[in-house]
């Protein structure tokens, strides 16, 4: 169950647009920077190689802006490939492009393969340590990249990376001139919202196609229970759903996989075909729901229709030999260990489902058992207050020069900032978009709201850079 509420999604850059497929191979140099393992004590000067990617082809070396992507919970290549906005805007600003990998993800492992082996090694995996890496990397770049000493650094990130870019600007206003935080759920901490906010938005995305669609899913949990109650039913389900592994016990793992993919579909409901875990068609929820038109079907027929529906997700290309319901296999590119650890320390989400306002099986968040399960995996217990104490919760009226963007179809949006928090820390809301569509490369199918937001992002960058230059000459 832990996994369910802990995923952030990013799609690869392979577009099937009409009749051709393009793979965006952005070019850059991958480098490493010796980052302190512990920024917050003077007792050790041990370092590890933190990876960062640089593209200086547009850079004129004259104090122009640096676009600094604050890497998230995954290998940095994933974000390089999925943040086309940076690549498209950089030439217009003569910007230096830098993508920094987040410690404990990708190849930036402070203790190599032992990084997750004991609490005293995982202990340096915190958002503040990661941001402190970014601070030192920026100081290094200012000193070592010709013409960057007085450059405005613009922090840019999506999802958790967006949380980091917003927090970076708030904590280090003297390092960062402005920040773009796309689909950044900085108000997701337990207790800040009704706990079923996320599940309700996922459900609304399916209901929007048709109420029968979400109703079918709501009824399917019980249908799975009914069918998997007997050996004969388990065999039937294993065969007709072409499961890679014959169902042995109850359908719990299958149900967890289903919950995951509904959430993933809600995040990745892009208006054009895209690929992340699996290739998806344009508007995949519409395609899923086209198979779920009658929620009153008897159990097995309902599950037949559900299989056709989820085939859109796992077998869009038609080359799946069987259905692999191992949730861990869905997120090979994301640092699942690292993110699990972070949700067991400072990022406690505390999500729940009630099966009434949402289409999921009822599930209530119980902090004590959550804490026990974290302790058994990591030897640490989560803090409910740390994230809010560190970053201010809703009390961030001193924030400045940040644009926070959210699409209301994105289940994370309800946990993000949907109102302006200060004169220059503003929220841009797109009613009709999923997860961080605005940071992706432009596409003919993009809705007008996204195009408009990208214009405002560019205007904001221009303004922050001009303010920065003006302050220098004072
Ligand atoms: C920077 O990116 C552009 C566009 O992808 C590419 O043409 C150029 O070769 C890249 N420069 C470097 C130094 O990688
Ligand atoms: C760490 O693990 C990776 C993947 O399993 C492996 O390729 C690599 O050789 C390991 N490195 C060391 C130093 O053991
Ligand atoms: C770290 O933890 C391991 C096992 O949990 C222990 O053997 C080791 O002594 C610890 N190291 C330090 C510096 O505390
Ligand atoms: C600049 O780069 C050199 C060589 O890598 C390094 O020794 C020096 O510390 C860097 N300067 C800063 C301020 O990081
Ligand atoms: C599950 O079994 C119960 C008892 O036989 C039945 O009433 C119900 O309709 C079945 N299906 C669902 C989806 O509840
Ligand atoms: C995937 O789709 C192809 C083509 O429609 C089909 O032949 C194959 O059986 C499907 N795989 C599964 C596991 O359903
Ligand atoms: C925040 O302010 C900007 C203007 O500075 C405005 O365009 C935007 O709509 C406001 N956002 C919200 C959510 O009201």
Coordinates of C-alpha atoms and ligand atoms in Angstrom, one line a residue:
X1 CA 0.0 0.0 0.0
X2 CA 2.8 2.4 0.7
X3 CA 3.6 2.7 -2.9
X4 CA 0.3 3.9 -3.8
X5 CA 0.6 7.4 -2.6
X6 CA 4.2 7.9 -3.3
X7 CA 4.6 8.1 -7.0
X8 CA 5.3 11.1 -9.2
X9 CA 5.3 10.5 -12.8
X10 CA 7.3 11.6 -15.8
X11 CA 6.8 10.6 -19.3
X12 CA 9.5 9.9 -21.8
X13 CA 9.8 11.9 -24.8
X14 CA 8.7 9.5 -27.5
X15 CA 5.7 11.1 -29.2
X16 CA 3.6 9.2 -31.7
X17 CA 2.2 12.2 -33.5
X18 CA -0.1 11.3 -36.2
X19 CA 2.1 9.1 -38.4
X20 CA 5.6 9.2 -37.0
X21 CA 7.5 8.7 -33.8
X22 CA 10.2 11.1 -32.7
X23 CA 12.7 10.4 -29.9
X24 CA 14.0 13.6 -28.4
X25 CA 17.7 13.1 -28.0
X26 CA 18.7 16.3 -26.2
X27 CA 22.5 16.7 -26.1
X28 CA 24.6 17.7 -23.2
X29 CA 27.7 16.9 -21.3
X30 CA 27.4 14.9 -18.1
X31 CA 29.7 16.1 -15.3
X32 CA 30.2 15.5 -11.7
X33 CA 30.7 17.8 -8.7
X34 CA 32.1 16.8 -5.4
X35 CA 29.3 17.4 -3.0
X36 CA 29.6 17.3 0.8
X37 CA 27.8 14.2 2.2
X38 CA 26.7 16.3 5.2
X39 CA 26.2 20.0 4.7
X40 CA 25.0 20.7 8.2
X41 CA 27.9 19.7 10.4
X42 CA 31.6 20.5 10.4
X43 CA 32.5 17.0 11.6
X44 CA 33.2 15.5 8.2
X45 CA 34.4 16.8 4.9
X46 CA 33.6 13.6 3.0
X47 CA 32.2 14.1 -0.5
X48 CA 30.5 12.1 -3.2
X49 CA 30.2 12.8 -7.0
X50 CA 26.9 14.5 -7.8
X51 CA 26.0 14.3 -11.4
X52 CA 24.9 17.3 -13.4
X53 CA 24.3 17.8 -17.1
X54 CA 25.3 21.0 -18.9
X55 CA 24.5 22.4 -22.3
X56 CA 26.3 25.7 -23.2
X57 CA 25.5 25.9 -26.9
X58 CA 23.2 28.9 -26.4
X59 CA 25.3 30.5 -23.7
X60 CA 27.1 33.7 -24.7
X61 CA 29.2 33.9 -21.5
X62 CA 28.0 37.4 -20.8
X63 CA 26.0 37.0 -17.6
X64 CA 22.9 35.6 -19.2
X65 CA 20.5 33.5 -17.2
X66 CA 21.3 30.0 -16.1
X67 CA 18.3 27.5 -16.2
X68 CA 19.0 25.3 -13.3
X69 CA 16.8 22.2 -13.1
X70 CA 16.4 20.9 -9.5
X71 CA 16.5 17.2 -10.0
X72 CA 13.8 15.0 -8.5
X73 CA 13.5 11.4 -7.3
X74 CA 14.9 9.7 -10.4
X75 CA 17.8 9.5 -12.7
X76 CA 18.4 12.9 -14.1
X77 CA 18.2 11.8 -17.7
X78 CA 14.4 11.3 -17.2
X79 CA 14.0 15.0 -16.4
X80 CA 16.4 16.1 -19.1
X81 CA 14.2 14.3 -21.6
X82 CA 10.9 15.4 -20.2
X83 CA 11.5 19.1 -19.6
X84 CA 11.3 20.3 -23.2
X85 CA 10.3 23.8 -22.0
X86 CA 13.9 24.4 -20.9
X87 CA 15.3 23.3 -24.2
X88 CA 12.9 25.4 -26.2
X89 CA 13.3 28.5 -24.1
X90 CA 17.1 28.5 -23.6
X91 CA 18.0 29.7 -27.1
X92 CA 15.7 32.7 -26.7
X93 CA 17.5 33.7 -23.5
X94 CA 21.0 32.7 -24.4
X95 CA 20.8 30.6 -21.3
X96 CA 23.2 28.1 -19.9
X97 CA 21.3 24.8 -19.2
X98 CA 22.1 22.8 -16.1
X99 CA 20.2 19.7 -14.8
X100 CA 21.4 18.7 -11.4
X101 CA 20.7 15.1 -10.2
X102 CA 19.2 14.7 -6.7
X103 CA 21.4 12.9 -4.2
X104 CA 20.5 9.2 -3.7
X105 CA 19.0 9.0 -7.1
X106 CA 20.4 8.0 -10.5
X107 CA 24.1 7.7 -10.1
X108 CA 24.5 10.3 -7.4
X109 CA 24.8 7.9 -4.6
X110 CA 26.7 9.2 -1.5
X111 CA 27.8 5.7 -0.5
X112 CA 27.6 3.9 -3.8
X113 CA 25.6 0.7 -3.7
X114 CA 25.6 0.8 0.1
X115 CA 23.6 4.1 0.2
X116 CA 20.4 2.4 1.3
X117 CA 22.0 -0.2 3.6
X118 CA 21.6 1.3 7.0
X119 CA 20.0 4.3 8.7
X120 CA 23.3 6.1 9.2
X121 CA 23.9 6.0 5.4
X122 CA 20.3 6.9 4.3
X123 CA 20.2 9.7 6.9
X124 CA 21.7 12.2 4.5
X125 CA 18.8 11.8 2.1
X126 CA 16.8 14.9 2.9
X127 CA 15.4 17.7 0.8
X128 CA 17.5 20.3 2.6
X129 CA 20.7 18.4 2.0
X130 CA 19.7 18.1 -1.7
X131 CA 19.1 21.9 -1.9
X132 CA 22.4 22.5 -0.2
X133 CA 24.1 20.4 -2.9
X134 CA 22.5 22.7 -5.5
X135 CA 23.7 25.8 -3.6
X136 CA 27.3 24.6 -3.7
X137 CA 27.0 23.5 -7.3
X138 CA 25.8 27.0 -8.2
X139 CA 28.7 28.6 -6.3
X140 CA 31.1 26.3 -8.2
X141 CA 29.5 27.2 -11.5
X142 CA 29.6 31.0 -10.7
X143 CA 33.3 30.6 -10.0
X144 CA 34.2 28.3 -12.8
X145 CA 31.9 29.0 -15.8
X146 CA 33.2 32.1 -17.6
X147 CA 30.6 34.8 -17.5
X148 CA 28.4 33.2 -15.0
X149 CA 29.6 35.0 -11.9
X150 CA 26.8 37.6 -11.9
X151 CA 24.2 35.5 -13.8
X152 CA 20.6 35.2 -12.6
X153 CA 20.0 31.5 -11.7
X154 CA 16.5 30.4 -12.5
X155 CA 15.4 27.3 -10.6
X156 CA 13.1 25.1 -12.6
X157 CA 11.4 21.8 -11.6
X158 CA 8.3 19.7 -12.0
X159 CA 6.5 17.6 -9.4
X160 CA 8.9 16.9 -6.4
X161 CA 11.6 18.8 -8.5
X162 CA 9.1 21.7 -8.5
X163 CA 8.7 21.5 -4.7
X164 CA 12.5 21.8 -4.5
X165 CA 12.7 24.7 -6.9
X166 CA 10.1 26.6 -4.9
X167 CA 11.7 25.7 -1.6
X168 CA 15.1 26.6 -3.0
X169 CA 13.9 30.1 -3.8
X170 CA 12.3 30.5 -0.4
X171 CA 15.3 29.3 1.6
X172 CA 18.0 30.9 -0.6
X173 CA 16.6 34.1 -2.1
X174 CA 20.1 35.4 -2.6
X175 CA 21.2 32.4 -4.8
X176 CA 18.1 32.1 -7.0
X177 CA 16.6 35.0 -9.0
X178 CA 13.3 33.2 -9.7
X179 CA 11.7 29.8 -9.6
X180 CA 9.3 27.8 -11.7
X181 CA 7.5 25.1 -9.8
X182 CA 5.3 23.0 -12.0
X183 CA 2.7 20.6 -10.5
X184 CA 4.6 21.0 -7.2
X185 CA 2.4 19.6 -4.3
X186 CA 4.2 21.7 -1.6
X187 CA 1.0 21.6 0.5
X188 CA 0.7 17.8 0.5
X189 CA 1.8 17.2 4.0
X190 CA -0.5 15.1 6.2
X191 CA -3.2 17.2 7.8
X192 CA -3.0 20.1 5.3
X193 CA -5.9 18.8 3.2
X194 CA -8.7 16.3 3.4
X195 CA -6.9 13.0 3.1
X196 CA -8.9 11.8 0.1
X197 CA -8.1 14.9 -2.0
X198 CA -5.8 12.9 -4.4
X199 CA -8.2 10.0 -4.8
X200 CA -11.1 12.3 -5.5
X201 CA -9.3 14.0 -8.3
X202 CA -8.3 10.7 -9.9
X203 CA -11.9 9.6 -9.7
X204 CA -13.2 12.9 -11.2
X205 CA -10.9 12.3 -14.2
X206 CA -12.6 9.0 -14.9
X207 CA -16.1 10.3 -14.0
X208 CA -15.5 13.1 -16.4
X209 CA -15.5 10.6 -19.3
X210 CA -18.6 8.9 -17.9
X211 CA -20.0 8.1 -14.5
X212 CA -20.3 4.4 -15.6
X213 CA -16.5 4.4 -16.0
X214 CA -15.7 5.3 -12.4
X215 CA -18.7 3.2 -11.2
X216 CA -17.4 0.2 -13.0
X217 CA -14.0 0.6 -11.2
X218 CA -15.7 1.2 -7.9
X219 CA -17.7 -2.1 -8.2
X220 CA -14.7 -4.1 -9.6
X221 CA -13.0 -4.4 -6.2
X222 CA -15.8 -6.5 -4.9
X223 CA -16.0 -8.4 -8.1
X224 CA -12.3 -9.3 -7.8
X225 CA -13.0 -10.4 -4.2
X226 CA -15.9 -12.5 -5.3
X227 CA -14.0 -14.2 -8.1
X228 CA -10.8 -14.8 -6.2
X229 CA -12.6 -16.5 -3.3
X230 CA -12.4 -19.8 -5.1
X231 CA -9.6 -21.8 -6.8
X232 CA -11.7 -22.0 -9.9
X233 CA -12.2 -18.2 -9.9
X234 CA -8.5 -17.6 -9.4
X235 CA -7.7 -19.8 -12.4
X236 CA -10.4 -18.1 -14.5
X237 CA -9.0 -14.6 -13.6
X238 CA -5.4 -15.7 -14.1
X239 CA -6.2 -17.1 -17.5
X240 CA -8.6 -14.5 -18.8
X241 CA -6.3 -11.6 -17.6
X242 CA -3.3 -13.4 -18.9
X243 CA -1.4 -12.8 -15.7
X244 CA 2.3 -13.5 -15.8
X245 CA 2.0 -15.2 -12.4
X246 CA -1.0 -17.4 -11.6
X247 CA -3.0 -15.8 -8.7
X248 CA -2.1 -17.7 -5.6
X249 CA -3.8 -15.9 -2.7
X250 CA -6.4 -13.2 -2.7
X251 CA -6.4 -10.4 -5.3
X252 CA -4.6 -7.9 -3.1
X253 CA -1.6 -7.4 -5.3
X254 CA -3.8 -7.2 -8.4
X255 CA -5.9 -4.5 -6.7
X256 CA -2.8 -2.6 -5.7
X257 CA -1.6 -2.7 -9.3
X258 CA -5.0 -1.4 -10.5
X259 CA -5.0 1.4 -8.1
X260 CA -1.5 2.4 -9.2
X261 CA -2.4 2.5 -12.9
X262 CA -5.5 4.6 -12.4
X263 CA -3.4 7.1 -10.5
X264 CA -0.8 7.0 -13.2
X265 CA -3.4 7.4 -16.0
X266 CA -4.8 10.5 -14.2
X267 CA -1.3 12.0 -14.1
X268 CA -0.4 11.1 -17.6
X269 CA -3.7 11.9 -19.4
X270 CA -1.8 13.9 -22.0
X271 CA -3.5 15.2 -25.1
X272 CA -1.1 13.3 -27.3
X273 CA 0.4 9.8 -27.4
X274 CA 3.4 9.5 -25.1
X275 CA 5.5 6.9 -23.4
X276 CA 6.6 6.4 -19.9
X277 CA 6.1 3.0 -18.3
X278 CA 4.2 1.9 -21.3
X279 CA 3.2 3.7 -24.4
X280 CA -0.1 5.4 -24.0
X281 CA -2.5 6.8 -26.6
X282 CA -3.6 10.4 -26.5
X283 CA -6.2 11.0 -23.7
X284 CA -5.7 7.4 -22.3
X285 CA -8.5 7.8 -19.8
X286 CA -10.9 8.3 -22.6
X287 CA -9.6 5.1 -24.2
X288 CA -9.9 3.2 -20.9
X289 CA -13.4 4.4 -20.3
X290 CA -14.5 3.4 -23.7
X291 CA -14.5 -0.2 -22.4
X292 CA -16.3 0.6 -19.1
X293 CA -19.8 1.5 -20.1
X294 CA -21.9 -0.8 -17.9
X295 CA -21.2 -1.0 -14.2
X296 CA -24.1 -3.3 -13.6
X297 CA -22.5 -6.3 -15.4
X298 CA -22.2 -9.6 -13.5
X299 CA -18.7 -10.1 -11.9
X300 CA -16.9 -12.0 -14.7
X301 CA -18.3 -9.8 -17.5
X302 CA -17.4 -6.7 -15.5
X303 CA -13.8 -8.1 -15.1
X304 CA -13.7 -8.9 -18.8
X305 CA -14.5 -5.3 -19.6
X306 CA -12.0 -4.1 -17.1
X307 CA -9.3 -6.2 -18.6
X308 CA -9.9 -4.6 -22.0
X309 CA -9.8 -1.2 -20.3
X310 CA -6.4 -1.8 -18.6
X311 CA -5.0 -3.3 -21.7
X312 CA -4.9 0.4 -22.9
X313 CA -2.4 0.9 -20.2
X314 CA -0.2 -2.2 -20.3
X315 CA -0.6 -3.3 -23.8
X316 CA -1.2 -0.3 -26.0
X317 CA 1.6 -1.4 -28.3
X318 CA 0.2 -4.9 -28.5
X319 CA 3.4 -6.6 -27.5
X320 CA 2.7 -7.5 -23.9
X321 CA 3.0 -11.3 -23.6
X322 CA 1.4 -11.4 -20.2
X323 CA 0.2 -8.9 -17.6
X324 CA 2.8 -8.3 -14.9
X325 CA 1.1 -6.9 -11.8
X326 CA 4.3 -6.3 -9.8
X327 CA 4.0 -2.6 -8.9
X328 CA 7.8 -2.3 -8.4
X329 CA 8.2 -3.0 -12.1
X330 CA 6.2 0.0 -13.1
X331 CA 8.7 2.5 -11.8
X332 CA 12.1 1.2 -12.8
X333 CA 13.4 4.7 -13.7
X334 CA 12.3 6.3 -10.5
X335 CA 14.3 5.8 -7.4
X336 CA 11.8 3.8 -5.6
X337 CA 14.0 3.1 -2.6
X338 CA 14.9 6.7 -2.2
X339 CA 11.3 8.0 -2.5
X340 CA 10.0 5.4 -0.2
X341 CA 12.6 6.5 2.4
X342 CA 11.6 10.2 1.9
X343 CA 7.9 9.4 2.4
X344 CA 9.1 7.6 5.6
X345 CA 10.8 10.7 6.9
X346 CA 9.8 14.2 5.9
X347 CA 7.2 13.7 3.1
X348 CA 4.4 12.1 5.0
X349 CA 1.4 12.3 2.7
X350 CA -1.2 10.5 4.8
X351 CA -3.6 9.8 2.0
X352 CA -6.9 7.9 2.4
X353 CA -9.8 6.6 0.3
X354 CA -13.4 6.1 1.2
X355 CA -14.9 4.4 -1.8
X356 CA -17.8 6.8 -1.8
X357 CA -16.4 10.2 -2.8
X358 CA -13.7 8.3 -4.7
X359 CA -13.7 5.0 -6.7
X360 CA -11.1 3.2 -4.6
X361 CA -11.4 0.6 -1.9
X362 CA -11.8 2.3 1.4
X363 CA -8.5 2.8 3.1
X364 CA -7.8 4.9 6.2
X365 CA -4.4 6.3 7.0
X366 CA -3.2 5.2 10.4
X367 CA 0.0 7.1 11.4
X368 CA 1.0 4.5 14.0
X369 CA 1.0 1.6 11.7
X370 CA 2.5 3.7 8.9
X371 CA 5.3 4.6 11.2
X372 CA 5.8 1.0 12.2
X373 CA 6.1 -0.1 8.6
X374 CA 8.6 2.6 7.9
X375 CA 10.6 1.5 10.9
X376 CA 10.6 -2.0 9.7
X377 CA 11.9 -1.1 6.3
X378 CA 14.3 1.8 7.1
X379 CA 14.9 1.8 10.8
X380 CA 13.5 5.4 11.0
X381 CA 10.1 6.9 11.9
X382 CA 8.5 9.6 9.9
X383 CA 7.8 13.1 11.2
X384 CA 4.4 14.7 10.6
X385 CA 5.7 18.2 11.4
X386 CA 9.1 18.4 9.8
X387 CA 8.0 19.3 6.2
X388 CA 5.8 22.1 7.5
X389 CA 8.3 23.4 10.1
X390 CA 11.0 23.5 7.4
X391 CA 9.1 25.1 4.6
X392 CA 6.3 27.0 6.2
X393 CA 3.2 25.1 5.2
X394 CA 0.6 27.6 4.0
X395 CA 2.4 30.5 5.8
X396 CA 4.6 31.5 2.9
X397 CA 3.6 35.1 2.2
X398 CA 7.3 36.1 2.3
X399 CA 7.9 34.0 -0.9
X400 CA 8.9 36.1 -3.9
X401 CA 9.5 35.5 -7.7
X402 CA 8.0 32.1 -7.9
X403 CA 5.5 30.9 -10.4
X404 CA 3.6 27.8 -9.3
X405 CA 1.6 26.1 -12.1
X406 CA -1.0 23.4 -11.7
X407 CA -3.4 21.6 -14.0
X408 CA -6.6 20.7 -12.3
X409 CA -6.9 17.3 -13.9
X410 CA -3.6 16.4 -12.1
X411 CA -4.4 14.6 -8.9
X412 CA -1.5 16.4 -7.2
X413 CA -3.1 19.8 -8.0
X414 CA -5.3 19.7 -4.9
X415 CA -2.1 19.4 -2.8
X416 CA -0.4 22.3 -4.5
X417 CA -0.8 26.0 -4.5
X418 CA -3.8 27.3 -6.4
X419 CA -3.9 30.8 -5.1
X420 CA -1.4 33.7 -5.2
X421 CA 0.6 33.8 -2.0
X422 CA 2.3 37.1 -2.5
X423 CA 2.8 39.9 -5.0
X424 CA 5.3 37.9 -7.0
X425 CA 4.7 34.4 -5.8
X426 CA 1.8 33.5 -8.1
X427 CA -0.2 30.5 -8.9
X428 CA -1.3 29.8 -12.5
X429 CA -4.1 27.3 -12.9
X430 CA -4.9 25.3 -16.0
X431 CA -8.4 23.8 -15.8
X432 CA -7.8 21.2 -18.4
X433 CA -4.4 19.7 -18.0
X434 CA -2.7 16.8 -16.2
X435 CA 0.6 16.5 -14.5
X436 CA 3.2 19.2 -15.5
X437 CA 2.2 19.3 -19.1
X438 CA 3.5 22.9 -19.2
X439 CA 7.2 21.9 -18.7
X440 CA 7.1 19.4 -21.5
X441 CA 8.0 20.3 -25.0
X442 CA 5.4 22.1 -27.0
X443 CA 3.0 19.9 -29.0
X444 CA 0.3 20.8 -31.6
X445 CA -2.2 19.1 -29.3
X446 CA -1.4 21.3 -26.3
X447 CA -4.5 23.2 -25.0
X448 CA -4.5 27.0 -25.1
X449 CA -4.1 27.2 -21.3
X450 CA -0.7 25.5 -21.5
X451 CA 0.5 27.8 -24.3
X452 CA -0.6 30.8 -22.3
X453 CA 1.2 29.5 -19.2
X454 CA 4.4 28.9 -21.1
X455 CA 4.3 32.5 -22.3
X456 CA 3.9 33.8 -18.7
X457 CA 6.8 31.6 -17.7
X458 CA 9.0 33.2 -20.3
X459 CA 7.8 36.7 -19.3
X460 CA 8.6 35.9 -15.7
X461 CA 12.1 34.7 -16.5
X462 CA 12.7 37.8 -18.5
X463 CA 11.5 40.0 -15.6
X464 CA 13.5 38.1 -13.0
X465 CA 16.7 38.4 -15.1
X466 CA 16.1 42.1 -15.7
X467 CA 15.5 42.7 -12.0
X468 CA 18.7 40.8 -11.2
X469 CA 20.7 43.0 -13.6
X470 CA 19.1 46.1 -12.2
X471 CA 20.1 45.1 -8.7
X472 CA 23.7 44.5 -9.8
X473 CA 24.1 47.9 -11.2
X474 CA 22.7 49.7 -8.1
Ligands
LIG1 C1 22.9 21.6 -26.8 O1 21.7 21.2 -27.3 C2 21.5 21.4 -28.7 C3 20.1 21.0 -29.0 O2 19.8 19.8 -28.5 C4 22.5 20.6 -29.5 O3 22.4 20.9 -30.8 C5 23.9 21.0 -29.0 O4 24.9 20.1 -29.7 C6 24.0 20.8 -27.5 N1 25.3 21.2 -27.1 C7 26.1 20.5 -26.3 C8 27.4 21.1 -25.9 O5 25.8 19.4 -25.9
LIG2 C1 26.4 -1.3 -8.0 O1 25.2 -1.9 -8.5 C2 25.1 -1.8 -10.0 C3 23.8 -2.3 -10.4 O2 23.4 -3.5 -9.7 C4 26.3 -2.6 -10.6 O3 26.2 -2.5 -12.0 C5 27.6 -1.9 -10.1 O4 28.7 -2.7 -10.6 C6 27.6 -1.9 -8.6 N1 28.8 -1.1 -8.2 C7 29.6 -1.6 -7.3 C8 30.8 -0.7 -7.0 O5 29.5 -2.6 -6.7
LIG3 C1 26.2 2.5 10.9 O1 25.3 1.4 11.1 C2 26.0 0.2 11.0 C3 24.9 -0.9 11.0 O2 23.6 -0.4 11.2 C4 27.0 0.0 12.1 O3 27.6 -1.2 12.0 C5 28.0 1.1 12.0 O4 28.8 1.1 13.2 C6 27.3 2.5 12.0 N1 28.3 3.5 11.8 C7 28.4 4.6 12.4 C8 29.4 5.6 12.1 O5 27.6 4.9 13.3
LIG4 C1 36.6 26.0 -9.6 O1 37.0 24.8 -10.2 C2 38.3 24.3 -9.6 C3 38.8 23.2 -10.4 O2 37.8 22.2 -10.5 C4 38.1 24.0 -8.1 O3 39.3 23.7 -7.5 C5 37.6 25.3 -7.4 O4 37.2 25.0 -6.1 C6 36.3 25.8 -8.1 N1 35.9 27.0 -7.5 C7 34.8 27.0 -6.7 C8 34.5 28.3 -6.0 O5 34.1 26.1 -6.5
LIG5 C1 -20.3 -10.3 -5.2 O1 -21.0 -11.3 -4.5 C2 -22.2 -10.9 -3.8 C3 -22.7 -12.1 -3.0 O2 -22.9 -13.1 -3.9 C4 -23.2 -10.3 -4.8 O3 -24.3 -9.8 -4.1 C5 -22.5 -9.2 -5.6 O4 -23.4 -8.7 -6.6 C6 -21.2 -9.7 -6.2 N1 -20.6 -8.6 -7.0 C7 -20.3 -7.4 -6.7 C8 -19.6 -6.5 -7.6 O5 -20.6 -6.9 -5.6
LIG6 C1 -1.5 -7.6 -26.3 O1 -2.1 -7.2 -27.5 C2 -1.9 -8.1 -28.6 C3 -2.5 -7.5 -29.8 O2 -3.8 -7.1 -29.6 C4 -2.5 -9.4 -28.2 O3 -2.3 -10.4 -29.3 C5 -1.9 -9.9 -26.9 O4 -2.5 -11.1 -26.5 C6 -2.1 -8.9 -25.8 N1 -1.4 -9.3 -24.6 C7 -2.0 -9.5 -23.5 C8 -1.2 -10.0 -22.3 O5 -3.2 -9.4 -23.4
LIG7 C1 -2.2 35.4 -9.6 O1 -1.8 36.7 -10.1 C2 -1.6 36.7 -11.5 C3 -1.2 38.1 -11.8 O2 -0.1 38.5 -11.2 C4 -2.9 36.3 -12.2 O3 -2.6 36.3 -13.6 C5 -3.3 35.0 -11.8 O4 -4.5 34.6 -12.4 C6 -3.4 34.9 -10.3 N1 -3.7 33.5 -9.9 C7 -4.8 33.1 -9.3 C8 -4.9 31.7 -9.0 O5 -5.7 33.9 -8.9

